[in-house]
Short mmCIF file of C-alpha atoms in Angstrom, two decimals:
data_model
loop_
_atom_site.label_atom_id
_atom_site.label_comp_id
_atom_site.label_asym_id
_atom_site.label_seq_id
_atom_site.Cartn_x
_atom_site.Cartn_y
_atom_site.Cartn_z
CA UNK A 1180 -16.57 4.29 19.14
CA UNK A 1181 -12.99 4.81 20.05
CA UNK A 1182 -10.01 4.71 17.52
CA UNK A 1183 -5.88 4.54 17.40
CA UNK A 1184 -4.16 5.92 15.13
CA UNK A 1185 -2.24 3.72 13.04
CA UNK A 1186 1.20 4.33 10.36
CA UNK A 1187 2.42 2.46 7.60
CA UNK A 1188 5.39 0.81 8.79
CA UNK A 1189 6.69 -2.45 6.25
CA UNK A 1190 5.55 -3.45 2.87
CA UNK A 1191 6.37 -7.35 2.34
CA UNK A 1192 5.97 -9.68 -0.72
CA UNK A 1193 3.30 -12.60 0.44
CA UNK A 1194 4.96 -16.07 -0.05
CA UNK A 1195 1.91 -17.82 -0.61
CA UNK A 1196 0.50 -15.11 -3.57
CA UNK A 1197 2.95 -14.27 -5.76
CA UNK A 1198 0.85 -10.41 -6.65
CA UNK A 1199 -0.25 -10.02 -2.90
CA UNK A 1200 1.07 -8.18 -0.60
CA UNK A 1201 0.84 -7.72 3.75
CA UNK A 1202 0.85 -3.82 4.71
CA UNK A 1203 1.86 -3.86 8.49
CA UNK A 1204 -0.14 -1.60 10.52
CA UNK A 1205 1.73 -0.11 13.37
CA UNK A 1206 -0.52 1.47 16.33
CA UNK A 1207 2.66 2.42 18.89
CA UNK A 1208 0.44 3.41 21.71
CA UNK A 1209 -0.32 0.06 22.08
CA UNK A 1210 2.51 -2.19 21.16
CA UNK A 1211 -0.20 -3.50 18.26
CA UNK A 1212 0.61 -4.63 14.84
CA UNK A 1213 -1.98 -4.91 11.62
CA UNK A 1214 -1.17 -7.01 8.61
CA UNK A 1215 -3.39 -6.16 6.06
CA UNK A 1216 -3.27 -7.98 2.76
CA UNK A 1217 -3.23 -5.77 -0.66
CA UNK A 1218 -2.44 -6.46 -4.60
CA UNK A 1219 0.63 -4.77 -6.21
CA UNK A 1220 -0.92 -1.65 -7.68
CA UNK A 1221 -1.77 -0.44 -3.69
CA UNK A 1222 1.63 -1.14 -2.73
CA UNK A 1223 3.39 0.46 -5.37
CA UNK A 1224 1.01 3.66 -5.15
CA UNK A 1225 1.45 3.56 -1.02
CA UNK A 1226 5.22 3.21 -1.38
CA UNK A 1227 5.40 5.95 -3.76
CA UNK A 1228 2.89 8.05 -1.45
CA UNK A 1229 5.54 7.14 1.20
CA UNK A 1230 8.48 8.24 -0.67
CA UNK A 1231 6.48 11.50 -2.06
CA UNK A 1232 7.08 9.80 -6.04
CA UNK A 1233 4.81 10.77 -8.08
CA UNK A 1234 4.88 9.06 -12.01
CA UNK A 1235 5.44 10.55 -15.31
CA UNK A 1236 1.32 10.77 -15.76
CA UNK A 1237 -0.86 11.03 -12.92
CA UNK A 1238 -1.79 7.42 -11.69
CA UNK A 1239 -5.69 6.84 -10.00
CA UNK A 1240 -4.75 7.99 -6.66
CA UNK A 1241 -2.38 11.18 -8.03
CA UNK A 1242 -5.92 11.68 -10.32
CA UNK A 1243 -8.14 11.20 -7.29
CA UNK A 1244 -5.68 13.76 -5.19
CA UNK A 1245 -5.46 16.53 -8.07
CA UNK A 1246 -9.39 16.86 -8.50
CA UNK A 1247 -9.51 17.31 -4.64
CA UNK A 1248 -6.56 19.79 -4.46
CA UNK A 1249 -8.38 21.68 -7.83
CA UNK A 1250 -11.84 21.63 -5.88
CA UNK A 1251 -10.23 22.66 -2.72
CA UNK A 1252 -11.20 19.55 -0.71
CA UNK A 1253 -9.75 18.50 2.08
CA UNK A 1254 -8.93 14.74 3.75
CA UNK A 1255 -9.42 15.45 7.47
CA UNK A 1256 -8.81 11.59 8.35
CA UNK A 1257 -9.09 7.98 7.43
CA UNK A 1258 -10.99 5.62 9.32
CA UNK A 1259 -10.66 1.74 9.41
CA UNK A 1260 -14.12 0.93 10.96
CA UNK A 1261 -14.95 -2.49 10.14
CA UNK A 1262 -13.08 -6.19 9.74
CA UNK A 1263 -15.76 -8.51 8.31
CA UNK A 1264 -14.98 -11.97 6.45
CA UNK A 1265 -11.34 -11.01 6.34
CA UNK A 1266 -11.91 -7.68 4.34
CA UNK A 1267 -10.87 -4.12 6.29
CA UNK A 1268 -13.94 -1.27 5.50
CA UNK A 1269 -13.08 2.46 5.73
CA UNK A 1270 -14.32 5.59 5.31
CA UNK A 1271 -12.68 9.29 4.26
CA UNK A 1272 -13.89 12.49 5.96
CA UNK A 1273 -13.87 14.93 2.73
CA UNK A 1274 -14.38 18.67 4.15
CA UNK A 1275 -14.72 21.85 1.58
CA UNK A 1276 -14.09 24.35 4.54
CA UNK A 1277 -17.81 24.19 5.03
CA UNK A 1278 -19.77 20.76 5.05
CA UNK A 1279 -17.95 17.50 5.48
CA UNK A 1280 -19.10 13.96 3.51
CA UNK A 1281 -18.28 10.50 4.92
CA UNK A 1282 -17.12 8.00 1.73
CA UNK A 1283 -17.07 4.31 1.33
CA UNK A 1284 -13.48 3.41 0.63
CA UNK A 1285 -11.09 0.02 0.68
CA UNK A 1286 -8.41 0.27 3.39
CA UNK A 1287 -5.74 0.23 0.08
CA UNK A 1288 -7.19 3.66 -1.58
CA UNK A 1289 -7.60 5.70 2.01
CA UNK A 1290 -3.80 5.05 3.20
CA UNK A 1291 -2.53 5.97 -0.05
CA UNK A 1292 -4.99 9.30 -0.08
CA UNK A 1293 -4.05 9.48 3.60
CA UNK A 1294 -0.36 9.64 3.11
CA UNK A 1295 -0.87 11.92 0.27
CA UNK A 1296 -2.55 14.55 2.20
CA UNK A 1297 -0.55 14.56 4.80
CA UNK A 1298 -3.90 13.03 7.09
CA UNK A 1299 -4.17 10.54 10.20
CA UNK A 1300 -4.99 6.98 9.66
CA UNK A 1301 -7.44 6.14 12.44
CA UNK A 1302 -8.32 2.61 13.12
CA UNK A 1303 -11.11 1.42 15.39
CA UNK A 1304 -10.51 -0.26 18.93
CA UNK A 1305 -12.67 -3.41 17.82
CA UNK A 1306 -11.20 -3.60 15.01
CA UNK A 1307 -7.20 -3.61 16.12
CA UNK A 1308 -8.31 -6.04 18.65
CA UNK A 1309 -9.57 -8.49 16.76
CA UNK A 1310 -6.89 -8.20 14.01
CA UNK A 1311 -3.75 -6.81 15.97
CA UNK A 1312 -0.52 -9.49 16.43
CA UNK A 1313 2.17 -8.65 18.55
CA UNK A 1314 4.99 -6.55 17.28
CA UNK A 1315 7.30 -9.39 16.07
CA UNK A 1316 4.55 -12.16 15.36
CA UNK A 1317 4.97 -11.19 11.71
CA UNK A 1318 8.76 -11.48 11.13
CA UNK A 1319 8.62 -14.98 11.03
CA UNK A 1320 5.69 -14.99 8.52
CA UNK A 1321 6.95 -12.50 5.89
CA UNK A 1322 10.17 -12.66 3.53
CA UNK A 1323 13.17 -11.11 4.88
CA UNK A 1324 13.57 -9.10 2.68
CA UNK A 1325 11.29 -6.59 2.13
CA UNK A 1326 9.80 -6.81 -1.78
CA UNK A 1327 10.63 -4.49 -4.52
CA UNK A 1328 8.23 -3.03 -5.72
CA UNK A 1329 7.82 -2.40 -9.45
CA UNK A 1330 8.19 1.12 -10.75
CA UNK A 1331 5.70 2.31 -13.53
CA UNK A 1332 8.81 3.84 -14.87
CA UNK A 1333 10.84 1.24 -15.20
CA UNK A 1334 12.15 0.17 -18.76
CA UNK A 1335 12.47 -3.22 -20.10
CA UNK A 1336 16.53 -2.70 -20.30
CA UNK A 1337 16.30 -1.07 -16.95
CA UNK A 1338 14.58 -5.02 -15.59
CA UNK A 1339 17.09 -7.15 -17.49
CA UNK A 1340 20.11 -5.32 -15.92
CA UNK A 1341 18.49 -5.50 -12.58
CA UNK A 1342 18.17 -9.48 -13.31
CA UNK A 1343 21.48 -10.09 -14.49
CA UNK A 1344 22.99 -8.35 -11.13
CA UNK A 1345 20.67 -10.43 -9.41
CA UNK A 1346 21.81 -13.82 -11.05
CA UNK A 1347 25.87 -12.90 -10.65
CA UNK A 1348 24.92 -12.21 -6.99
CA UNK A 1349 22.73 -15.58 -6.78
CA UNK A 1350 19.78 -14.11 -5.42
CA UNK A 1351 17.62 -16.06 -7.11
CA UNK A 1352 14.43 -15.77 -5.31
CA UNK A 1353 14.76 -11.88 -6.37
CA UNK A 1354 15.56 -13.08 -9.93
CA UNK A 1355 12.61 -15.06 -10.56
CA UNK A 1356 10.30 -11.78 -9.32
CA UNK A 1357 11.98 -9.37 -11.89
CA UNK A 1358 11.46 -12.35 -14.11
CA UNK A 1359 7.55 -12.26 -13.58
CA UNK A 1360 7.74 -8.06 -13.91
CA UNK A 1361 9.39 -8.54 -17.24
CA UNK A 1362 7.14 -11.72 -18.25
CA UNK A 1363 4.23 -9.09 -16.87
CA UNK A 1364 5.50 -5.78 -19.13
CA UNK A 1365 5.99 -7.87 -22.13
CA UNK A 1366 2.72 -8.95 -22.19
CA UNK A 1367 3.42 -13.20 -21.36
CA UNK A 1368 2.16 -13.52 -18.10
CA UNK A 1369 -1.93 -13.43 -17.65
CA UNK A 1370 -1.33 -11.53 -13.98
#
């Protein structure tokens, strides 16, 4: 089986699922796209993979990436081998310098581990053909702006500012998602 590798390239808010999101899939040596839909907690932990954050206390994938580091293990490369009923299947290749094991993963968990170890993201050539757009074909399906994502940091106070500036600058749309964070942290929204 042959693969591309793919990168991360956009993280957007979907406007139909108000705690989904699409992770675009970019395979440049062949002009392919990938949208891949994920909930918040993968997008927040990719984006902070991205932008090498790491939390006050380790969160699952920091966990996950601190036992490897501690038993020496090594991510050699992610694979995206499967697209079946609208759900992406991949695998990691774990080496310990000697033997190498092959584990079941969800697309989410293996890009963040991925861009945490510094590893390629290698996606099948069935499976970017049957779920690849055109770069472009997205735009005019995902918010312009690209979502913010919440921080596990973030304070209440921190929120409410953040919504005020957003109200005096009539962004509204923004406004009513740091509404549903701060609905979320203090425990009145069910999501």
């Amino acid at each position: 089986m042959s693969y591309t590798q793919v990168y991360p390239l956009q993280i957007s808010q979907t406007m139909s699922m108000s705690d989904a999101y699409v992770l675009v899939l970019d395979a440049p040596d062949t002009g392919k796209q990938v949208p891949v839909i994920i909930g918040e907690p993968e997008a927040q932990a990719i984006v902070m993979a991205i932008e090498q954050r790491q939390a006050r206390r380790p969160l699952t994938h920091q966990l996950i990436n601190n036992i490897m580091e501690q038993y020496m293990l090594i991510l050699k490369q992610v694979t995206i081998d499967r697209f079946d009923e609208g759900i992406f299947y991949s695998t990691l290749y774990i080496s310990d310098g000697f033997t190498e094991k092959r584990i079941d993963s969800r697309t989410s968990d293996a890009i963040v581990l991925a861009l945490m170890q510094g590893c390629p993201i290698m996606m099948a050539q069935n499976v970017l053909d049957e779920t690849s757009m055109e770069p472009g074909a997205l735009e005019d399906n995902l918010p312009r702006n690209k979502a913010q994502l919440p921080n596990p940091d973030e304070t209440l106070d921190q929120l409410e500012t953040l919504l005020r500036q957003c109200e005096e600058n009539e962004d509204y749309e923004q406004a009513a998602e740091i509404m549903k964070r701060i609905n979320r942290m203090k425990g009145n929204d069910p999501k």
